[in-house]
PDB file of C-alpha atoms in Angstrom:
ATOM      1  CA  MET Q   1     -73.130-158.287 -11.198  1.00 56.00           C
ATOM      2  CA  ALA Q   2     -75.354-160.779  -9.414  1.00 68.00           C
ATOM      3  CA  SER Q   3     -77.922-159.514  -6.929  1.00 83.00           C
ATOM      4  CA  LEU Q   4     -78.122-160.935  -3.411  1.00 79.00           C
ATOM      5  CA  LEU Q   5     -81.089-163.103  -4.429  1.00 83.00           C
ATOM      6  CA  GLU Q   6     -79.143-164.462  -7.389  1.00 83.00           C
ATOM      7  CA  MET Q   7     -76.137-165.146  -5.175  1.00 79.00           C
ATOM      8  CA  LYS Q   8     -78.300-167.122  -2.763  1.00 86.00           C
ATOM      9  CA  GLU Q   9     -79.588-169.200  -5.664  1.00 85.00           C
ATOM     10  CA  ILE Q  10     -76.007-169.827  -6.840  1.00 84.00           C
ATOM     11  CA  PHE Q  11     -75.084-171.009  -3.337  1.00 87.00           C
ATOM     12  CA  ARG Q  12     -78.098-173.326  -3.110  1.00 88.00           C
ATOM     13  CA  SER Q  13     -77.340-174.881  -6.492  1.00 88.00           C
ATOM     14  CA  ALA Q  14     -73.523-174.862  -6.326  1.00 90.00           C
ATOM     15  CA  ASP Q  15     -71.668-178.042  -7.203  1.00 92.00           C
ATOM     16  CA  ALA Q  16     -68.540-176.946  -5.300  1.00 92.00           C
ATOM     17  CA  VAL Q  17     -67.938-174.735  -2.259  1.00 93.00           C
ATOM     18  CA  CYS Q  18     -64.444-173.501  -1.392  1.00 95.00           C
ATOM     19  CA  PHE Q  19     -63.696-172.325   2.142  1.00 95.00           C
ATOM     20  CA  ASP Q  20     -60.823-170.219   3.331  1.00 93.00           C
ATOM     21  CA  VAL Q  21     -59.432-171.771   6.535  1.00 93.00           C
ATOM     22  CA  ASP Q  22     -57.775-169.250   8.871  1.00 89.00           C
ATOM     23  CA  SER Q  23     -60.365-167.042  10.635  1.00 91.00           C
ATOM     24  CA  THR Q  24     -63.107-168.749   8.592  1.00 93.00           C
ATOM     25  CA  VAL Q  25     -63.244-172.527   9.079  1.00 92.00           C
ATOM     26  CA  ILE Q  26     -61.093-172.164  12.208  1.00 92.00           C
ATOM     27  CA  ARG Q  27     -61.179-169.350  14.739  1.00 90.00           C
ATOM     28  CA  GLU Q  28     -57.476-168.579  14.621  1.00 87.00           C
ATOM     29  CA  GLU Q  29     -55.079-167.186  12.044  1.00 84.00           C
ATOM     30  CA  GLY Q  30     -52.716-170.172  11.765  1.00 84.00           C
ATOM     31  CA  ILE Q  31     -49.558-168.246  10.955  1.00 86.00           C
ATOM     32  CA  ASP Q  32     -50.145-165.920  13.925  1.00 87.00           C
ATOM     33  CA  GLU Q  33     -50.559-168.922  16.242  1.00 89.00           C
ATOM     34  CA  LEU Q  34     -47.322-170.410  14.903  1.00 90.00           C
ATOM     35  CA  ALA Q  35     -45.565-167.064  15.422  1.00 93.00           C
ATOM     36  CA  LYS Q  36     -46.804-166.834  19.030  1.00 90.00           C
ATOM     37  CA  PHE Q  37     -45.664-170.388  19.626  1.00 91.00           C
ATOM     38  CA  CYS Q  38     -42.204-169.461  18.294  1.00 90.00           C
ATOM     39  CA  GLY Q  39     -41.997-166.216  20.300  1.00 90.00           C
ATOM     40  CA  VAL Q  40     -42.466-163.596  17.545  1.00 91.00           C
ATOM     41  CA  GLY Q  41     -46.232-163.121  17.774  1.00 91.00           C
ATOM     42  CA  ASP Q  42     -46.627-159.341  17.814  1.00 87.00           C
ATOM     43  CA  ALA Q  43     -44.381-158.599  14.833  1.00 83.00           C
ATOM     44  CA  VAL Q  44     -46.009-161.255  12.679  1.00 85.00           C
ATOM     45  CA  ALA Q  45     -49.596-160.299  13.646  1.00 78.00           C
ATOM     46  CA  GLU Q  46     -48.976-156.787  12.314  1.00 76.00           C
ATOM     47  CA  MET Q  47     -47.701-158.227   9.007  1.00 74.00           C
ATOM     48  CA  THR Q  48     -50.809-160.431   8.796  1.00 69.00           C
ATOM     49  CA  ARG Q  49     -53.095-157.416   9.255  1.00 70.00           C
ATOM     50  CA  ARG Q  50     -51.380-155.667   6.348  1.00 67.00           C
ATOM     51  CA  ALA Q  51     -51.536-158.774   4.154  1.00 62.00           C
ATOM     52  CA  MET Q  52     -55.244-159.375   4.836  1.00 58.00           C
ATOM     53  CA  GLY Q  53     -56.019-155.735   4.133  1.00 61.00           C
ATOM     54  CA  GLY Q  54     -54.605-156.174   0.645  1.00 59.00           C
ATOM     55  CA  THR Q  55     -51.854-153.517   0.926  1.00 67.00           C
ATOM     56  CA  VAL Q  56     -48.914-155.863   0.221  1.00 73.00           C
ATOM     57  CA  THR Q  57     -48.638-158.899  -2.054  1.00 76.00           C
ATOM     58  CA  PHE Q  58     -49.432-162.166  -0.338  1.00 77.00           C
ATOM     59  CA  LYS Q  59     -46.135-163.828  -1.293  1.00 84.00           C
ATOM     60  CA  ALA Q  60     -44.106-160.867   0.017  1.00 85.00           C
ATOM     61  CA  ALA Q  61     -46.002-160.945   3.306  1.00 82.00           C
ATOM     62  CA  LEU Q  62     -45.685-164.731   3.611  1.00 85.00           C
ATOM     63  CA  THR Q  63     -41.945-164.641   2.890  1.00 89.00           C
ATOM     64  CA  ALA Q  64     -41.374-161.877   5.444  1.00 87.00           C
ATOM     65  CA  ARG Q  65     -43.478-163.540   8.149  1.00 88.00           C
ATOM     66  CA  LEU Q  66     -41.918-166.961   7.738  1.00 91.00           C
ATOM     67  CA  GLY Q  67     -38.464-165.345   7.646  1.00 90.00           C
ATOM     68  CA  LEU Q  68     -39.192-164.011  11.137  1.00 89.00           C
ATOM     69  CA  ILE Q  69     -40.749-167.207  12.495  1.00 93.00           C
ATOM     70  CA  ARG Q  70     -38.397-169.781  10.909  1.00 93.00           C
ATOM     71  CA  PRO Q  71     -40.437-172.669  12.375  1.00 93.00           C
ATOM     72  CA  SER Q  72     -38.819-176.078  12.702  1.00 93.00           C
ATOM     73  CA  TYR Q  73     -40.662-179.273  11.782  1.00 94.00           C
ATOM     74  CA  GLU Q  74     -40.802-180.157  15.471  1.00 93.00           C
ATOM     75  CA  GLN Q  75     -42.339-176.784  16.407  1.00 92.00           C
ATOM     76  CA  VAL Q  76     -45.090-177.155  13.782  1.00 92.00           C
ATOM     77  CA  GLN Q  77     -45.983-180.647  15.003  1.00 92.00           C
ATOM     78  CA  LYS Q  78     -45.934-179.520  18.643  1.00 93.00           C
ATOM     79  CA  LEU Q  79     -48.210-176.569  17.852  1.00 92.00           C
ATOM     80  CA  ILE Q  80     -50.789-178.916  16.290  1.00 90.00           C
ATOM     81  CA  SER Q  81     -50.667-181.358  19.213  1.00 91.00           C
ATOM     82  CA  ASP Q  82     -50.548-178.758  22.034  1.00 91.00           C
ATOM     83  CA  ASN Q  83     -52.820-176.090  20.499  1.00 87.00           C
ATOM     84  CA  PRO Q  84     -54.987-177.756  17.862  1.00 88.00           C
ATOM     85  CA  PRO Q  85     -56.977-175.355  15.664  1.00 89.00           C
ATOM     86  CA  GLN Q  86     -60.489-174.613  16.950  1.00 90.00           C
ATOM     87  CA  LEU Q  87     -63.332-175.098  14.485  1.00 93.00           C
ATOM     88  CA  THR Q  88     -65.667-172.129  14.032  1.00 92.00           C
ATOM     89  CA  PRO Q  89     -69.171-172.854  15.432  1.00 92.00           C
ATOM     90  CA  GLY Q  90     -71.512-174.175  12.754  1.00 91.00           C
ATOM     91  CA  ILE Q  91     -68.858-175.197  10.216  1.00 94.00           C
ATOM     92  CA  ARG Q  92     -69.070-178.913  10.999  1.00 93.00           C
ATOM     93  CA  GLU Q  93     -72.843-178.914  10.433  1.00 93.00           C
ATOM     94  CA  LEU Q  94     -72.578-176.826   7.255  1.00 93.00           C
ATOM     95  CA  VAL Q  95     -69.919-179.025   5.652  1.00 94.00           C
ATOM     96  CA  SER Q  96     -71.867-182.147   6.631  1.00 92.00           C
ATOM     97  CA  ARG Q  97     -75.013-180.726   5.014  1.00 92.00           C
ATOM     98  CA  LEU Q  98     -73.155-179.803   1.833  1.00 92.00           C
ATOM     99  CA  HIS Q  99     -71.730-183.321   1.664  1.00 93.00           C
ATOM    100  CA  GLN Q 100     -75.229-184.776   2.083  1.00 91.00           C
ATOM    101  CA  ARG Q 101     -76.342-182.736  -0.910  1.00 89.00           C
ATOM    102  CA  GLY Q 102     -73.492-184.097  -3.012  1.00 90.00           C
ATOM    103  CA  VAL Q 103     -71.583-180.802  -3.033  1.00 92.00           C
ATOM    104  CA  GLN Q 104     -67.781-181.028  -3.264  1.00 93.00           C
ATOM    105  CA  VAL Q 105     -66.106-179.084  -0.448  1.00 95.00           C
ATOM    106  CA  PHE Q 106     -62.575-177.722  -0.783  1.00 95.00           C
ATOM    107  CA  LEU Q 107     -60.265-175.952   1.665  1.00 96.00           C
ATOM    108  CA  VAL Q 108     -58.320-173.240  -0.154  1.00 93.00           C
ATOM    109  CA  SER Q 109     -55.880-171.630   2.242  1.00 91.00           C
ATOM    110  CA  GLY Q 110     -52.891-169.360   2.397  1.00 87.00           C
ATOM    111  CA  GLY Q 111     -52.052-171.306   5.569  1.00 87.00           C
ATOM    112  CA  PHE Q 112     -50.025-174.468   5.883  1.00 90.00           C
ATOM    113  CA  GLN Q 113     -50.828-177.937   4.570  1.00 91.00           C
ATOM    114  CA  SER Q 114     -49.938-179.723   7.827  1.00 88.00           C
ATOM    115  CA  ILE Q 115     -52.360-177.591   9.866  1.00 89.00           C
ATOM    116  CA  VAL Q 116     -55.097-177.640   7.204  1.00 92.00           C
ATOM    117  CA  GLU Q 117     -54.896-181.448   6.975  1.00 92.00           C
ATOM    118  CA  HIS Q 118     -55.674-181.619  10.698  1.00 90.00           C
ATOM    119  CA  VAL Q 119     -58.753-179.421  10.108  1.00 93.00           C
ATOM    120  CA  ALA Q 120     -59.871-181.371   7.034  1.00 95.00           C
ATOM    121  CA  ALA Q 121     -59.773-184.662   8.959  1.00 93.00           C
ATOM    122  CA  GLN Q 122     -62.276-183.267  11.487  1.00 92.00           C
ATOM    123  CA  LEU Q 123     -64.644-182.265   8.673  1.00 94.00           C
ATOM    124  CA  ASN Q 124     -64.338-185.453   6.597  1.00 93.00           C
ATOM    125  CA  ILE Q 125     -62.785-183.504   3.737  1.00 94.00           C
ATOM    126  CA  PRO Q 126     -60.306-185.610   1.725  1.00 95.00           C
ATOM    127  CA  THR Q 127     -56.677-184.497   1.548  1.00 93.00           C
ATOM    128  CA  ALA Q 128     -57.027-184.247  -2.233  1.00 93.00           C
ATOM    129  CA  ASN Q 129     -59.485-181.369  -1.670  1.00 95.00           C
ATOM    130  CA  ILE Q 130     -56.886-179.223   0.135  1.00 95.00           C
ATOM    131  CA  PHE Q 131     -55.008-176.410  -1.568  1.00 94.00           C
ATOM    132  CA  ALA Q 132     -52.572-174.804   0.871  1.00 94.00           C
ATOM    133  CA  ASN Q 133     -48.967-173.748   1.306  1.00 93.00           C
ATOM    134  CA  ARG Q 134     -46.270-176.275   2.075  1.00 93.00           C
ATOM    135  CA  LEU Q 135     -43.433-175.570   4.465  1.00 94.00           C
ATOM    136  CA  LYS Q 136     -40.019-177.014   3.599  1.00 94.00           C
ATOM    137  CA  PHE Q 137     -37.529-178.390   6.108  1.00 94.00           C
ATOM    138  CA  TYR Q 138     -33.928-179.584   6.020  1.00 94.00           C
ATOM    139  CA  PHE Q 139     -33.128-183.166   7.017  1.00 94.00           C
ATOM    140  CA  ASN Q 140     -32.446-182.005  10.597  1.00 95.00           C
ATOM    141  CA  GLY Q 141     -35.930-180.446  10.785  1.00 94.00           C
ATOM    142  CA  GLU Q 142     -34.823-176.806  10.485  1.00 94.00           C
ATOM    143  CA  TYR Q 143     -36.928-174.391   8.422  1.00 93.00           C
ATOM    144  CA  ALA Q 144     -35.930-174.344   4.747  1.00 93.00           C
ATOM    145  CA  GLY Q 145     -38.525-172.005   3.233  1.00 91.00           C
ATOM    146  CA  PHE Q 146     -41.830-172.771   1.576  1.00 92.00           C
ATOM    147  CA  ASP Q 147     -42.947-174.198  -1.751  1.00 91.00           C
ATOM    148  CA  GLU Q 148     -43.302-171.091  -3.916  1.00 88.00           C
ATOM    149  CA  THR Q 149     -44.858-173.085  -6.775  1.00 88.00           C
ATOM    150  CA  GLN Q 150     -48.153-173.568  -4.900  1.00 89.00           C
ATOM    151  CA  PRO Q 151     -50.861-171.258  -6.320  1.00 89.00           C
ATOM    152  CA  THR Q 152     -51.908-170.268  -2.785  1.00 86.00           C
ATOM    153  CA  ALA Q 153     -48.441-168.769  -2.190  1.00 85.00           C
ATOM    154  CA  GLU Q 154     -49.256-165.669  -4.223  1.00 81.00           C
ATOM    155  CA  SER Q 155     -51.869-162.984  -4.634  1.00 78.00           C
ATOM    156  CA  GLY Q 156     -54.617-164.183  -6.957  1.00 83.00           C
ATOM    157  CA  GLY Q 157     -53.738-167.780  -6.148  1.00 87.00           C
ATOM    158  CA  LYS Q 158     -57.177-168.726  -4.873  1.00 91.00           C
ATOM    159  CA  GLY Q 159     -58.703-167.659  -8.183  1.00 90.00           C
ATOM    160  CA  LYS Q 160     -56.191-169.891  -9.970  1.00 92.00           C
ATOM    161  CA  VAL Q 161     -57.300-172.813  -7.791  1.00 92.00           C
ATOM    162  CA  ILE Q 162     -60.950-172.212  -8.710  1.00 92.00           C
ATOM    163  CA  THR Q 163     -60.048-172.019 -12.422  1.00 92.00           C
ATOM    164  CA  HIS Q 164     -58.191-175.316 -12.051  1.00 92.00           C
ATOM    165  CA  LEU Q 165     -61.177-176.939 -10.303  1.00 91.00           C
ATOM    166  CA  LYS Q 166     -63.563-175.786 -13.029  1.00 92.00           C
ATOM    167  CA  GLU Q 167     -61.271-177.140 -15.730  1.00 90.00           C
ATOM    168  CA  GLN Q 168     -60.610-180.444 -13.975  1.00 89.00           C
ATOM    169  CA  PHE Q 169     -64.098-181.256 -12.681  1.00 90.00           C
ATOM    170  CA  HIS Q 170     -66.268-179.155 -15.032  1.00 91.00           C
ATOM    171  CA  PHE Q 171     -68.013-177.478 -12.099  1.00 91.00           C
ATOM    172  CA  LYS Q 172     -70.687-175.033 -13.254  1.00 90.00           C
ATOM    173  CA  LYS Q 173     -71.052-173.022 -10.044  1.00 91.00           C
ATOM    174  CA  VAL Q 174     -68.243-172.565  -7.515  1.00 91.00           C
ATOM    175  CA  VAL Q 175     -68.752-170.532  -4.336  1.00 91.00           C
ATOM    176  CA  MET Q 176     -65.885-169.002  -2.318  1.00 93.00           C
ATOM    177  CA  ILE Q 177     -66.393-168.262   1.391  1.00 93.00           C
ATOM    178  CA  GLY Q 178     -63.814-166.369   3.441  1.00 93.00           C
ATOM    179  CA  ASP Q 179     -62.874-163.417   5.592  1.00 91.00           C
ATOM    180  CA  GLY Q 180     -60.105-161.798   3.575  1.00 86.00           C
ATOM    181  CA  ALA Q 181     -59.233-159.802   0.474  1.00 83.00           C
ATOM    182  CA  THR Q 182     -57.595-162.853  -1.153  1.00 83.00           C
ATOM    183  CA  ASP Q 183     -60.935-164.704  -0.909  1.00 87.00           C
ATOM    184  CA  MET Q 184     -62.947-161.859  -2.389  1.00 86.00           C
ATOM    185  CA  GLU Q 185     -60.468-161.567  -5.285  1.00 84.00           C
ATOM    186  CA  ALA Q 186     -61.209-165.192  -6.254  1.00 84.00           C
ATOM    187  CA  CYS Q 187     -64.621-164.205  -7.689  1.00 82.00           C
ATOM    188  CA  PRO Q 188     -64.436-164.223 -10.654  1.00 88.00           C
ATOM    189  CA  PRO Q 189     -63.501-166.916 -11.631  1.00 91.00           C
ATOM    190  CA  GLY Q 190     -65.623-168.055  -8.657  1.00 87.00           C
ATOM    191  CA  ASP Q 191     -69.345-167.525  -9.282  1.00 89.00           C
ATOM    192  CA  CYS Q 192     -70.227-166.142  -5.856  1.00 90.00           C
ATOM    193  CA  PHE Q 193     -68.270-164.728  -2.901  1.00 91.00           C
ATOM    194  CA  ILE Q 194     -69.678-164.867   0.619  1.00 91.00           C
ATOM    195  CA  GLY Q 195     -67.816-162.707   3.121  1.00 91.00           C
ATOM    196  CA  PHE Q 196     -67.452-164.172   6.610  1.00 90.00           C
ATOM    197  CA  GLY Q 197     -67.052-162.023   9.711  1.00 88.00           C
ATOM    198  CA  GLY Q 198     -67.731-164.503  12.499  1.00 83.00           C
ATOM    199  CA  ASN Q 199     -64.172-164.483  13.835  1.00 84.00           C
ATOM    200  CA  VAL Q 200     -62.703-161.227  12.572  1.00 79.00           C
ATOM    201  CA  VAL Q 201     -64.180-158.373  10.528  1.00 78.00           C
ATOM    202  CA  ARG Q 202     -62.018-157.082   7.668  1.00 83.00           C
ATOM    203  CA  LYS Q 203     -63.340-153.599   6.863  1.00 80.00           C
ATOM    204  CA  GLN Q 204     -62.615-153.819   3.137  1.00 81.00           C
ATOM    205  CA  VAL Q 205     -64.434-157.151   2.798  1.00 81.00           C
ATOM    206  CA  LYS Q 206     -67.437-156.098   4.866  1.00 80.00           C
ATOM    207  CA  GLU Q 207     -67.873-152.956   2.779  1.00 82.00           C
ATOM    208  CA  LYS Q 208     -67.457-154.592  -0.631  1.00 85.00           C
ATOM    209  CA  ALA Q 209     -69.050-158.032  -0.217  1.00 81.00           C
ATOM    210  CA  LYS Q 210     -72.648-158.133  -1.437  1.00 86.00           C
ATOM    211  CA  TRP Q 211     -73.343-161.097   0.829  1.00 89.00           C
ATOM    212  CA  TYR Q 212     -71.757-160.871   4.269  1.00 90.00           C
ATOM    213  CA  ILE Q 213     -72.488-163.260   7.141  1.00 89.00           C
ATOM    214  CA  THR Q 214     -71.306-163.598  10.720  1.00 90.00           C
ATOM    215  CA  HIS Q 215     -72.472-167.162  11.469  1.00 91.00           C
ATOM    216  CA  PHE Q 216     -72.603-170.317   9.385  1.00 92.00           C
ATOM    217  CA  ASP Q 217     -76.171-170.934  10.574  1.00 88.00           C
ATOM    218  CA  GLU Q 218     -77.184-168.292   8.017  1.00 88.00           C
ATOM    219  CA  LEU Q 219     -75.961-170.555   5.223  1.00 89.00           C
ATOM    220  CA  LEU Q 220     -77.495-173.658   6.763  1.00 87.00           C
ATOM    221  CA  LYS Q 221     -80.866-171.887   6.733  1.00 87.00           C
ATOM    222  CA  GLU Q 222     -80.456-171.082   3.040  1.00 84.00           C
ATOM    223  CA  LEU Q 223     -79.952-174.792   2.318  1.00 83.00           C
ATOM    224  CA  GLU Q 224     -82.952-175.816   4.414  1.00 82.00           C
ATOM    225  CA  GLU Q 225     -85.237-173.510   2.438  1.00 63.00           C
ATOM    226  CA  ARG Q 226     -84.927-175.639  -0.643  1.00 54.00           C
TER     227      ARG Q 226
END
């Protein structure tokens, strides 16, 4: 197991950094915002808490939550235009700095592609660097489920994404940054996990993560020291 000093060195020399999106890159939990927008906020927020705590499988929780929300294509688009996701303070500067250093930045999310694309555009992250869940709709725009073949649709999916990235791009050091149990589980195969508690503190992650931060400035400082 790497020490904190070793983890900091891995972060400073990483050739790829993967960020969770909901409650990490953005302040909100996207599926909860969608649920509120569709009038089933409280029921879905409770399911999200259980999913993030690691007590139910991610796919089971996602299926149940979306079964309650049943968002239409129009509702998803209206949510993005009326209530666009709010970037977490410091993330824009951190991603920009990583890009300047030639580090590949990926968004690996259990949230939805359409919302994550909106976030990626603000951070100059190419669409090809997004791994997220895809909602499906019928021709009339009604909810038709989600693409269950995406790795991010199941528990352990973020680790599968990192394995894929290492195989495809031959990355030597991949860092995963996020607030939840699904992010922590991605290391290994990720080389370093940084827990993030700037928007919400997950007890399990705070207790188990060797490196836990509450503001992205802490990571910017690490990069400036080299």
